[in-house]
CSV table of N, CA and C and ligand atoms in Angstrom, one decimal:
chain,number,residue,atom,x,y,z
F,1,MET,N,-100.0,104.3,-4.6
F,1,MET,CA,-100.5,105.1,-5.8
F,1,MET,C,-99.2,105.5,-6.5
F,2,LEU,N,-98.2,105.8,-5.7
F,2,LEU,CA,-97.0,106.3,-6.3
F,2,LEU,C,-96.2,105.0,-7.0
F,3,LYS,N,-96.5,103.8,-6.3
F,3,LYS,CA,-95.8,102.6,-6.8
F,3,LYS,C,-96.4,102.2,-8.2
F,4,MET,N,-97.8,102.3,-8.1
F,4,MET,CA,-98.6,102.0,-9.5
F,4,MET,C,-98.1,102.9,-10.7
F,5,MET,N,-97.9,104.2,-10.2
F,5,MET,CA,-97.4,105.1,-11.4
F,5,MET,C,-96.1,104.6,-12.0
F,6,SER,N,-95.3,104.4,-11.0
F,6,SER,CA,-94.0,104.1,-11.5
F,6,SER,C,-93.8,102.8,-12.4
F,7,ARG,N,-94.7,101.8,-12.0
F,7,ARG,CA,-94.9,100.6,-12.6
F,7,ARG,C,-95.2,101.0,-14.2
F,8,PHE,N,-96.2,101.9,-14.2
F,8,PHE,CA,-96.8,102.3,-15.4
F,8,PHE,C,-95.8,102.9,-16.2
F,9,LEU,N,-95.1,103.8,-15.6
F,9,LEU,CA,-94.1,104.4,-16.3
F,9,LEU,C,-93.0,103.6,-16.8
F,10,LEU,N,-92.6,102.5,-16.1
F,10,LEU,CA,-91.8,101.5,-16.5
F,10,LEU,C,-92.1,100.7,-17.6
F,11,ALA,N,-93.4,100.5,-17.6
F,11,ALA,CA,-94.1,99.5,-18.8
F,11,ALA,C,-93.9,100.5,-20.0
F,12,ILE,N,-94.3,101.6,-19.8
F,12,ILE,CA,-94.2,102.5,-21.0
F,12,ILE,C,-92.6,102.5,-21.6
F,13,LEU,N,-91.8,102.7,-20.6
F,13,LEU,CA,-90.3,102.8,-21.3
F,13,LEU,C,-89.9,101.7,-21.9
F,14,LEU,N,-90.3,100.5,-21.3
F,14,LEU,CA,-89.9,99.1,-21.7
F,14,LEU,C,-90.5,99.0,-23.2
F,15,LEU,N,-91.8,99.4,-23.2
F,15,LEU,CA,-92.5,99.1,-24.6
F,15,LEU,C,-91.9,100.1,-25.6
F,16,SER,N,-91.5,101.3,-25.3
F,16,SER,CA,-91.0,102.2,-26.3
F,16,SER,C,-89.4,101.8,-26.6
F,17,SER,N,-88.6,101.2,-25.9
F,17,SER,CA,-87.5,100.7,-26.3
F,17,SER,C,-87.5,99.6,-27.1
F,18,LEU,N,-88.6,98.8,-26.9
F,18,LEU,CA,-88.9,97.6,-27.7
F,18,LEU,C,-89.1,98.0,-29.1
F,19,GLY,N,-89.9,99.1,-29.2
F,19,GLY,CA,-90.3,99.6,-30.4
F,19,GLY,C,-89.2,100.2,-31.3
F,20,CYS,N,-88.1,100.5,-30.7
F,20,CYS,CA,-86.9,100.9,-31.7
F,20,CYS,C,-86.1,99.6,-32.1
F,21,GLU,N,-86.2,98.4,-31.3
F,21,GLU,CA,-85.4,97.3,-31.6
F,21,GLU,C,-86.3,96.7,-32.9
F,22,VAL,N,-87.5,96.2,-32.5
F,22,VAL,CA,-88.2,95.6,-33.7
F,22,VAL,C,-88.9,96.4,-34.3
F,23,GLU,N,-88.5,96.6,-35.7
F,23,GLU,CA,-89.3,97.3,-36.6
F,23,GLU,C,-90.7,96.6,-37.1
F,24,ARG,N,-91.6,97.4,-37.3
F,24,ARG,CA,-93.0,96.9,-37.4
F,24,ARG,C,-92.9,96.2,-38.7
F,25,ARG,N,-93.5,95.0,-38.7
F,25,ARG,CA,-93.4,94.3,-40.2
F,25,ARG,C,-94.4,94.9,-41.1
F,26,LYS,N,-94.1,95.2,-42.2
F,26,LYS,CA,-94.9,95.9,-43.3
F,26,LYS,C,-95.9,94.7,-44.0
F,27,THR,N,-97.2,95.2,-44.0
F,27,THR,CA,-98.0,94.3,-44.8
F,27,THR,C,-97.7,94.2,-46.2
F,28,ASP,N,-98.3,93.1,-46.9
F,28,ASP,CA,-98.0,92.7,-48.4
F,28,ASP,C,-98.6,94.2,-49.1
F,29,ALA,N,-99.8,94.7,-48.6
F,29,ALA,CA,-100.1,95.8,-49.5
F,29,ALA,C,-99.4,97.1,-49.2
F,30,GLU,N,-98.7,97.2,-48.0
F,30,GLU,CA,-97.9,98.4,-47.8
F,30,GLU,C,-96.6,98.3,-48.7
F,31,LEU,N,-96.3,97.0,-49.0
F,31,LEU,CA,-95.1,96.8,-49.7
F,31,LEU,C,-95.4,96.8,-51.4
F,32,GLY,N,-96.8,96.9,-51.5
F,32,GLY,CA,-97.2,97.0,-53.0
F,32,GLY,C,-96.9,95.5,-53.8
F,33,LEU,N,-97.0,94.4,-53.1
F,33,LEU,CA,-96.7,93.3,-53.7
F,33,LEU,C,-97.8,92.6,-54.4
F,34,ASN,N,-97.7,92.1,-55.5
F,34,ASN,CA,-98.6,91.4,-56.3
F,34,ASN,C,-98.8,90.0,-55.8
F,35,LEU,N,-99.9,89.2,-56.2
F,35,LEU,CA,-100.0,87.8,-56.0
F,35,LEU,C,-98.8,86.9,-55.7
F,36,GLN,N,-98.3,87.0,-57.0
F,36,GLN,CA,-97.0,86.0,-57.0
F,36,GLN,C,-95.8,86.4,-56.0
F,37,GLN,N,-95.8,87.7,-55.8
F,37,GLN,CA,-94.7,88.1,-54.9
F,37,GLN,C,-95.1,87.8,-53.4
F,38,ILE,N,-96.5,87.9,-53.2
F,38,ILE,CA,-96.9,87.6,-51.9
F,38,ILE,C,-96.7,86.2,-51.6
F,39,ALA,N,-96.9,85.3,-52.6
F,39,ALA,CA,-96.8,83.9,-52.5
F,39,ALA,C,-95.3,83.5,-52.3
F,40,GLY,N,-94.4,84.2,-52.9
F,40,GLY,CA,-92.9,84.3,-52.8
F,40,GLY,C,-92.6,84.6,-51.2
F,41,ARG,N,-93.2,85.6,-50.8
F,41,ARG,CA,-92.9,86.2,-49.3
F,41,ARG,C,-93.2,85.0,-48.4
F,42,ARG,N,-94.4,84.4,-48.5
F,42,ARG,CA,-94.8,83.4,-47.7
F,42,ARG,C,-93.4,82.3,-47.6
F,43,VAL,N,-93.1,81.9,-48.8
F,43,VAL,CA,-91.8,80.9,-48.9
F,43,VAL,C,-90.7,81.5,-48.2
F,44,TYR,N,-90.4,82.8,-48.4
F,44,TYR,CA,-89.2,83.4,-47.8
F,44,TYR,C,-89.4,83.4,-46.2
F,45,ASP,N,-90.7,83.9,-45.7
F,45,ASP,CA,-90.8,83.9,-44.4
F,45,ASP,C,-90.7,82.6,-43.6
F,46,ASN,N,-91.1,81.5,-44.4
F,46,ASN,CA,-91.0,80.2,-43.8
F,46,ASN,C,-89.6,79.5,-43.9
F,47,LEU,N,-88.9,79.8,-44.9
F,47,LEU,CA,-87.5,79.0,-45.0
F,47,LEU,C,-86.2,79.9,-45.0
F,48,CYS,N,-86.6,81.2,-45.2
F,48,CYS,CA,-85.2,82.1,-45.3
F,48,CYS,C,-85.1,83.2,-44.1
F,49,ASP,N,-86.2,83.7,-43.9
F,49,ASP,CA,-86.1,84.9,-42.9
F,49,ASP,C,-85.5,84.6,-41.7
F,50,GLN,N,-85.3,83.4,-41.2
F,50,GLN,CA,-84.7,83.2,-39.9
F,50,GLN,C,-83.3,83.5,-40.0
F,51,CYS,N,-82.6,83.3,-41.1
F,51,CYS,CA,-81.2,83.6,-41.2
F,51,CYS,C,-80.8,84.9,-42.3
F,52,HIS,N,-81.8,85.5,-43.0
F,52,HIS,CA,-81.4,86.3,-43.8
F,52,HIS,C,-82.5,87.7,-43.8
F,53,ALA,N,-82.1,88.5,-43.1
F,53,ALA,CA,-82.9,89.8,-43.1
F,53,ALA,C,-83.5,90.4,-44.5
F,54,PRO,N,-84.7,90.4,-44.7
F,54,PRO,CA,-85.2,91.0,-46.0
F,54,PRO,C,-85.4,92.4,-46.2
F,55,TYR,N,-85.4,93.4,-45.1
F,55,TYR,CA,-85.5,94.6,-45.3
F,55,TYR,C,-84.5,95.5,-44.4
F,56,SER,N,-83.6,94.7,-43.9
F,56,SER,CA,-82.5,95.7,-43.2
F,56,SER,C,-81.3,95.0,-43.7
F,57,THR,N,-80.1,95.8,-43.4
F,57,THR,CA,-78.8,95.5,-43.8
F,57,THR,C,-78.0,94.7,-42.8
F,58,ARG,N,-78.7,94.5,-41.7
F,58,ARG,CA,-78.3,93.8,-40.4
F,58,ARG,C,-78.1,92.2,-40.9
F,59,GLY,N,-77.1,91.8,-40.5
F,59,GLY,CA,-76.8,90.4,-40.8
F,59,GLY,C,-77.5,89.4,-39.7
F,60,ARG,N,-78.1,88.3,-40.1
F,60,ARG,CA,-78.6,87.4,-39.0
F,60,ARG,C,-77.4,86.2,-39.1
F,61,GLN,N,-77.9,84.9,-39.2
F,61,GLN,CA,-76.8,83.9,-39.3
F,61,GLN,C,-76.2,84.0,-40.9
F,62,GLY,N,-76.9,84.4,-41.7
F,62,GLY,CA,-76.5,84.7,-43.1
F,62,GLY,C,-76.5,86.1,-43.4
F,63,PRO,N,-75.9,86.6,-44.7
F,63,PRO,CA,-76.1,87.9,-45.1
F,63,PRO,C,-77.5,88.4,-45.2
F,64,PRO,N,-77.8,89.8,-45.2
F,64,PRO,CA,-79.1,90.2,-45.6
F,64,PRO,C,-79.4,90.1,-47.0
F,65,MET,N,-80.7,89.9,-47.3
F,65,MET,CA,-81.1,89.8,-48.7
F,65,MET,C,-81.7,91.0,-49.2
F,66,LYS,N,-81.7,92.1,-48.4
F,66,LYS,CA,-82.0,93.4,-48.8
F,66,LYS,C,-81.3,93.8,-50.2
F,67,GLY,N,-81.8,94.1,-51.3
F,67,GLY,CA,-81.3,94.4,-52.5
F,67,GLY,C,-80.4,93.5,-53.1
F,68,VAL,N,-80.9,92.2,-52.8
F,68,VAL,CA,-79.8,91.1,-53.3
F,68,VAL,C,-79.6,91.1,-54.8
F,69,PHE,N,-80.9,91.5,-55.7
F,69,PHE,CA,-80.6,91.5,-57.3
F,69,PHE,C,-80.2,92.9,-57.6
F,70,LYS,N,-80.1,93.9,-56.8
F,70,LYS,CA,-79.9,95.2,-57.2
F,70,LYS,C,-78.3,95.4,-57.5
F,71,LYS,N,-77.5,94.6,-56.8
F,71,LYS,CA,-76.1,94.7,-56.9
F,71,LYS,C,-75.7,93.6,-57.9
F,72,PRO,N,-74.3,93.8,-58.6
F,72,PRO,CA,-74.0,92.9,-59.7
F,72,PRO,C,-73.6,91.6,-59.1
F,73,TYR,N,-73.1,91.6,-57.9
F,73,TYR,CA,-72.4,90.4,-57.2
F,73,TYR,C,-72.9,90.2,-55.7
F,74,LEU,N,-73.0,88.9,-55.5
F,74,LEU,CA,-73.4,88.5,-54.0
F,74,LEU,C,-72.1,88.8,-53.0
F,75,SER,N,-72.6,89.3,-51.7
F,75,SER,CA,-71.7,89.9,-51.0
F,75,SER,C,-70.7,89.0,-50.4
F,76,ILE,N,-71.3,87.8,-50.0
F,76,ILE,CA,-70.2,86.7,-49.6
F,76,ILE,C,-69.4,86.0,-50.6
F,77,SER,N,-70.2,85.3,-51.6
F,77,SER,CA,-69.7,84.5,-52.4
F,77,SER,C,-68.8,85.1,-53.6
F,78,GLY,N,-69.3,86.3,-54.0
F,78,GLY,CA,-68.8,87.1,-55.0
F,78,GLY,C,-69.5,86.6,-56.3
F,79,LEU,N,-70.4,85.6,-56.2
F,79,LEU,CA,-71.0,85.0,-57.7
F,79,LEU,C,-72.0,86.1,-58.1
F,80,PRO,N,-72.3,86.1,-59.3
F,80,PRO,CA,-73.2,87.0,-60.0
F,80,PRO,C,-74.4,86.9,-59.4
F,81,ALA,N,-75.1,88.2,-59.0
F,81,ALA,CA,-76.5,88.2,-58.4
F,81,ALA,C,-77.5,88.1,-59.4
F,82,ASN,N,-77.7,86.9,-60.2
F,82,ASN,CA,-78.7,86.6,-61.1
F,82,ASN,C,-79.6,85.4,-60.6
F,83,GLU,N,-80.7,85.4,-61.3
F,83,GLU,CA,-81.7,84.1,-60.8
F,83,GLU,C,-81.0,82.9,-60.9
F,84,GLU,N,-80.0,82.9,-62.0
F,84,GLU,CA,-79.6,81.4,-62.0
F,84,GLU,C,-78.6,80.9,-61.0
F,85,ARG,N,-77.6,81.8,-60.5
F,85,ARG,CA,-76.8,81.5,-59.5
F,85,ARG,C,-77.6,81.4,-58.2
F,86,VAL,N,-78.5,82.5,-57.9
F,86,VAL,CA,-79.2,82.5,-56.6
F,86,VAL,C,-80.1,81.2,-56.5
F,87,GLY,N,-80.7,81.0,-57.7
F,87,GLY,CA,-81.5,79.7,-57.7
F,87,GLY,C,-80.7,78.4,-57.5
F,88,GLU,N,-79.6,78.4,-57.9
F,88,GLU,CA,-78.7,77.3,-57.5
F,88,GLU,C,-78.2,77.2,-56.0
F,89,ILE,N,-78.1,78.3,-55.6
F,89,ILE,CA,-77.9,78.3,-54.1
F,89,ILE,C,-78.9,77.8,-53.1
F,90,ILE,N,-80.0,78.4,-53.7
F,90,ILE,CA,-81.2,77.8,-53.0
F,90,ILE,C,-81.5,76.3,-53.1
F,91,ARG,N,-81.2,75.8,-54.3
F,91,ARG,CA,-81.4,74.4,-54.4
F,91,ARG,C,-80.6,73.5,-54.0
F,92,TYR,N,-79.2,74.1,-54.0
F,92,TYR,CA,-78.2,73.0,-53.6
F,92,TYR,C,-77.4,73.5,-52.2
F,93,GLY,N,-77.7,74.7,-51.8
F,93,GLY,CA,-77.1,75.2,-50.6
F,93,GLY,C,-75.6,75.7,-50.8
F,94,ARG,N,-75.2,76.0,-49.6
F,94,ARG,CA,-73.7,76.6,-49.4
F,94,ARG,C,-73.0,75.9,-48.2
F,95,ALA,N,-71.8,76.2,-47.9
F,95,ALA,CA,-71.2,75.5,-46.9
F,95,ALA,C,-71.9,75.6,-45.5
F,96,LYS,N,-72.6,76.7,-45.3
F,96,LYS,CA,-73.3,76.8,-44.1
F,96,LYS,C,-74.7,76.9,-44.3
F,97,MET,N,-75.2,76.5,-45.4
F,97,MET,CA,-76.7,76.6,-45.6
F,97,MET,C,-77.2,75.5,-46.4
F,98,LYS,N,-78.2,74.8,-45.9
F,98,LYS,CA,-78.6,73.5,-46.6
F,98,LYS,C,-79.3,73.8,-47.7
F,99,GLY,N,-79.5,73.1,-48.7
F,99,GLY,CA,-80.3,73.2,-49.9
F,99,GLY,C,-81.7,73.0,-49.9
F,100,TYR,N,-82.5,73.6,-50.6
F,100,TYR,CA,-84.1,73.6,-50.2
F,100,TYR,C,-84.6,73.0,-51.7
F,101,GLY,N,-83.9,72.4,-52.5
F,101,GLY,CA,-84.3,71.8,-53.7
F,101,GLY,C,-85.4,70.7,-53.5
F,102,GLN,N,-85.3,70.0,-52.5
F,102,GLN,CA,-86.3,69.1,-52.1
F,102,GLN,C,-87.5,69.6,-51.5
F,103,ASN,N,-87.5,70.9,-50.8
F,103,ASN,CA,-88.5,71.4,-50.2
F,103,ASN,C,-89.5,72.3,-51.1
F,104,LEU,N,-89.0,72.5,-52.2
F,104,LEU,CA,-89.6,73.6,-53.0
F,104,LEU,C,-90.2,73.0,-54.4
F,105,SER,N,-91.4,73.3,-54.7
F,105,SER,CA,-91.9,72.9,-56.1
F,105,SER,C,-91.2,74.2,-57.1
F,106,ASP,N,-91.3,73.9,-58.3
F,106,ASP,CA,-90.8,74.8,-59.3
F,106,ASP,C,-91.5,76.2,-59.1
F,107,GLN,N,-92.8,76.0,-58.8
F,107,GLN,CA,-93.8,77.3,-58.7
F,107,GLN,C,-93.2,78.0,-57.5
F,108,GLN,N,-93.1,77.4,-56.4
F,108,GLN,CA,-92.7,78.0,-55.2
F,108,GLN,C,-91.2,78.7,-55.5
F,109,MET,N,-90.5,78.1,-56.1
F,109,MET,CA,-89.0,78.5,-56.3
F,109,MET,C,-89.2,79.9,-57.2
F,110,GLN,N,-90.0,79.8,-58.2
F,110,GLN,CA,-90.3,81.0,-59.1
F,110,GLN,C,-90.7,82.0,-58.4
F,111,ASP,N,-91.8,81.8,-57.5
F,111,ASP,CA,-92.5,82.9,-56.5
F,111,ASP,C,-91.4,83.4,-55.8
F,112,LEU,N,-90.6,82.5,-55.1
F,112,LEU,CA,-89.6,83.1,-54.1
F,112,LEU,C,-88.5,84.1,-54.9
F,113,LEU,N,-88.2,83.7,-56.1
F,113,LEU,CA,-87.1,84.6,-56.9
F,113,LEU,C,-87.7,85.9,-57.3
F,114,VAL,N,-89.2,85.8,-57.4
F,114,VAL,CA,-89.8,87.0,-58.1
F,114,VAL,C,-89.9,87.9,-56.8
F,115,TYR,N,-90.2,87.3,-55.6
F,115,TYR,CA,-90.3,88.0,-54.5
F,115,TYR,C,-89.0,88.8,-54.2
F,116,MET,N,-87.9,88.0,-54.1
F,116,MET,CA,-86.4,88.4,-54.0
F,116,MET,C,-86.2,89.7,-54.8
F,117,HIS,N,-86.8,89.6,-55.9
F,117,HIS,CA,-86.4,91.0,-56.8
F,117,HIS,C,-87.1,92.3,-56.2
F,118,THR,N,-88.0,92.1,-55.3
F,118,THR,CA,-88.5,93.2,-54.8
F,118,THR,C,-87.8,93.7,-53.4
F,119,LEU,N,-86.8,93.0,-53.1
F,119,LEU,CA,-86.0,93.4,-51.9
F,119,LEU,C,-85.1,94.5,-52.1
C,201,HEC,C1,-80.0,78.3,-41.1
C,201,HEC,C2,-79.8,79.6,-41.6
C,201,HEC,C3,-80.0,79.7,-43.2
C,201,HEC,C4,-81.4,79.6,-43.8
C,201,HEC,C5,-82.5,79.2,-43.2
C,201,HEC,C6,-81.1,80.0,-45.2
C,201,HEC,N1,-79.7,80.4,-45.2
C,201,HEC,FE1,-79.0,81.4,-47.0
C,201,HEC,N2,-77.1,81.3,-46.1
C,201,HEC,C7,-76.8,81.1,-44.9
C,201,HEC,C8,-75.5,81.3,-44.4
C,201,HEC,C9,-74.8,81.2,-43.1
C,201,HEC,C10,-74.9,81.8,-45.8
C,201,HEC,C11,-73.6,82.4,-46.1
C,201,HEC,C12,-72.5,81.3,-45.8
C,201,HEC,C13,-72.2,80.3,-46.9
C,201,HEC,O1,-72.2,80.7,-48.1
C,201,HEC,O2,-72.1,79.2,-46.5
C,201,HEC,C14,-75.9,81.8,-46.7
C,201,HEC,C15,-75.9,82.2,-48.0
C,201,HEC,C16,-76.9,82.5,-48.9
C,201,HEC,C17,-76.8,83.2,-50.1
C,201,HEC,C18,-75.4,83.6,-50.8
C,201,HEC,C19,-74.9,84.8,-50.2
C,201,HEC,C20,-73.7,85.4,-50.8
C,201,HEC,O3,-73.5,86.7,-50.5
C,201,HEC,O4,-73.0,84.5,-51.4
C,201,HEC,C21,-78.1,83.2,-50.5
C,201,HEC,C22,-78.5,83.9,-51.8
C,201,HEC,C23,-78.9,82.7,-49.6
C,201,HEC,N3,-78.3,82.3,-48.7
C,201,HEC,C24,-80.3,82.8,-49.9
C,201,HEC,C25,-81.0,82.0,-49.1
C,201,HEC,C26,-82.6,81.8,-49.3
C,201,HEC,C27,-83.4,82.3,-50.5
C,201,HEC,C28,-83.1,81.1,-48.3
C,201,HEC,C29,-84.4,80.4,-48.3
C,201,HEC,C30,-84.9,79.5,-49.1
C,201,HEC,C31,-82.0,80.6,-47.3
C,201,HEC,N4,-80.8,81.4,-47.9
C,201,HEC,C32,-82.0,80.0,-46.1
C,201,HEC,C33,-77.7,80.6,-43.9
C,201,HEC,C34,-79.0,80.3,-44.2
């Protein structure tokens, strides 16, 4: 009985510490995204999220994209944070990032940029 109880407690402890590590993913509705922004979020999830955190300032393999268009310059390259420059980076890539020009239709690129404005 005591053994069962302690296992139970351990499980609770483990779960609650996990809860602090991994923040719950917000739904599209909670973020108040419109249809185009939702389409852009899908693109971001598939191609960018693994290396760029959208909603935290913690770096992954690449810098976080949180607030990417809210500041005048990009944090690493120092390039102007506008659609033209960011679009080029996505199309042609950077030193440690491949380009996605071949993977994205014009529509997907537009959706992605529109979504990134919400970050
Ligand atoms: C495999 C990891 C990886 C993926 C996937 C990836 N990137 Fe990157 N990205 C990086 C790294 C690393 C850098 C910074 C180093 C560099 O500039 O080479 C970077 C740089 C950038 C920059 C410039 C940041 C700055 O401050 O200059 C932008 C913007 C960017 N990525 C957006 C995206 C978007 C949007 C996607 C999805 C279409 C994406 N990246 C996919 C790794 C990645």
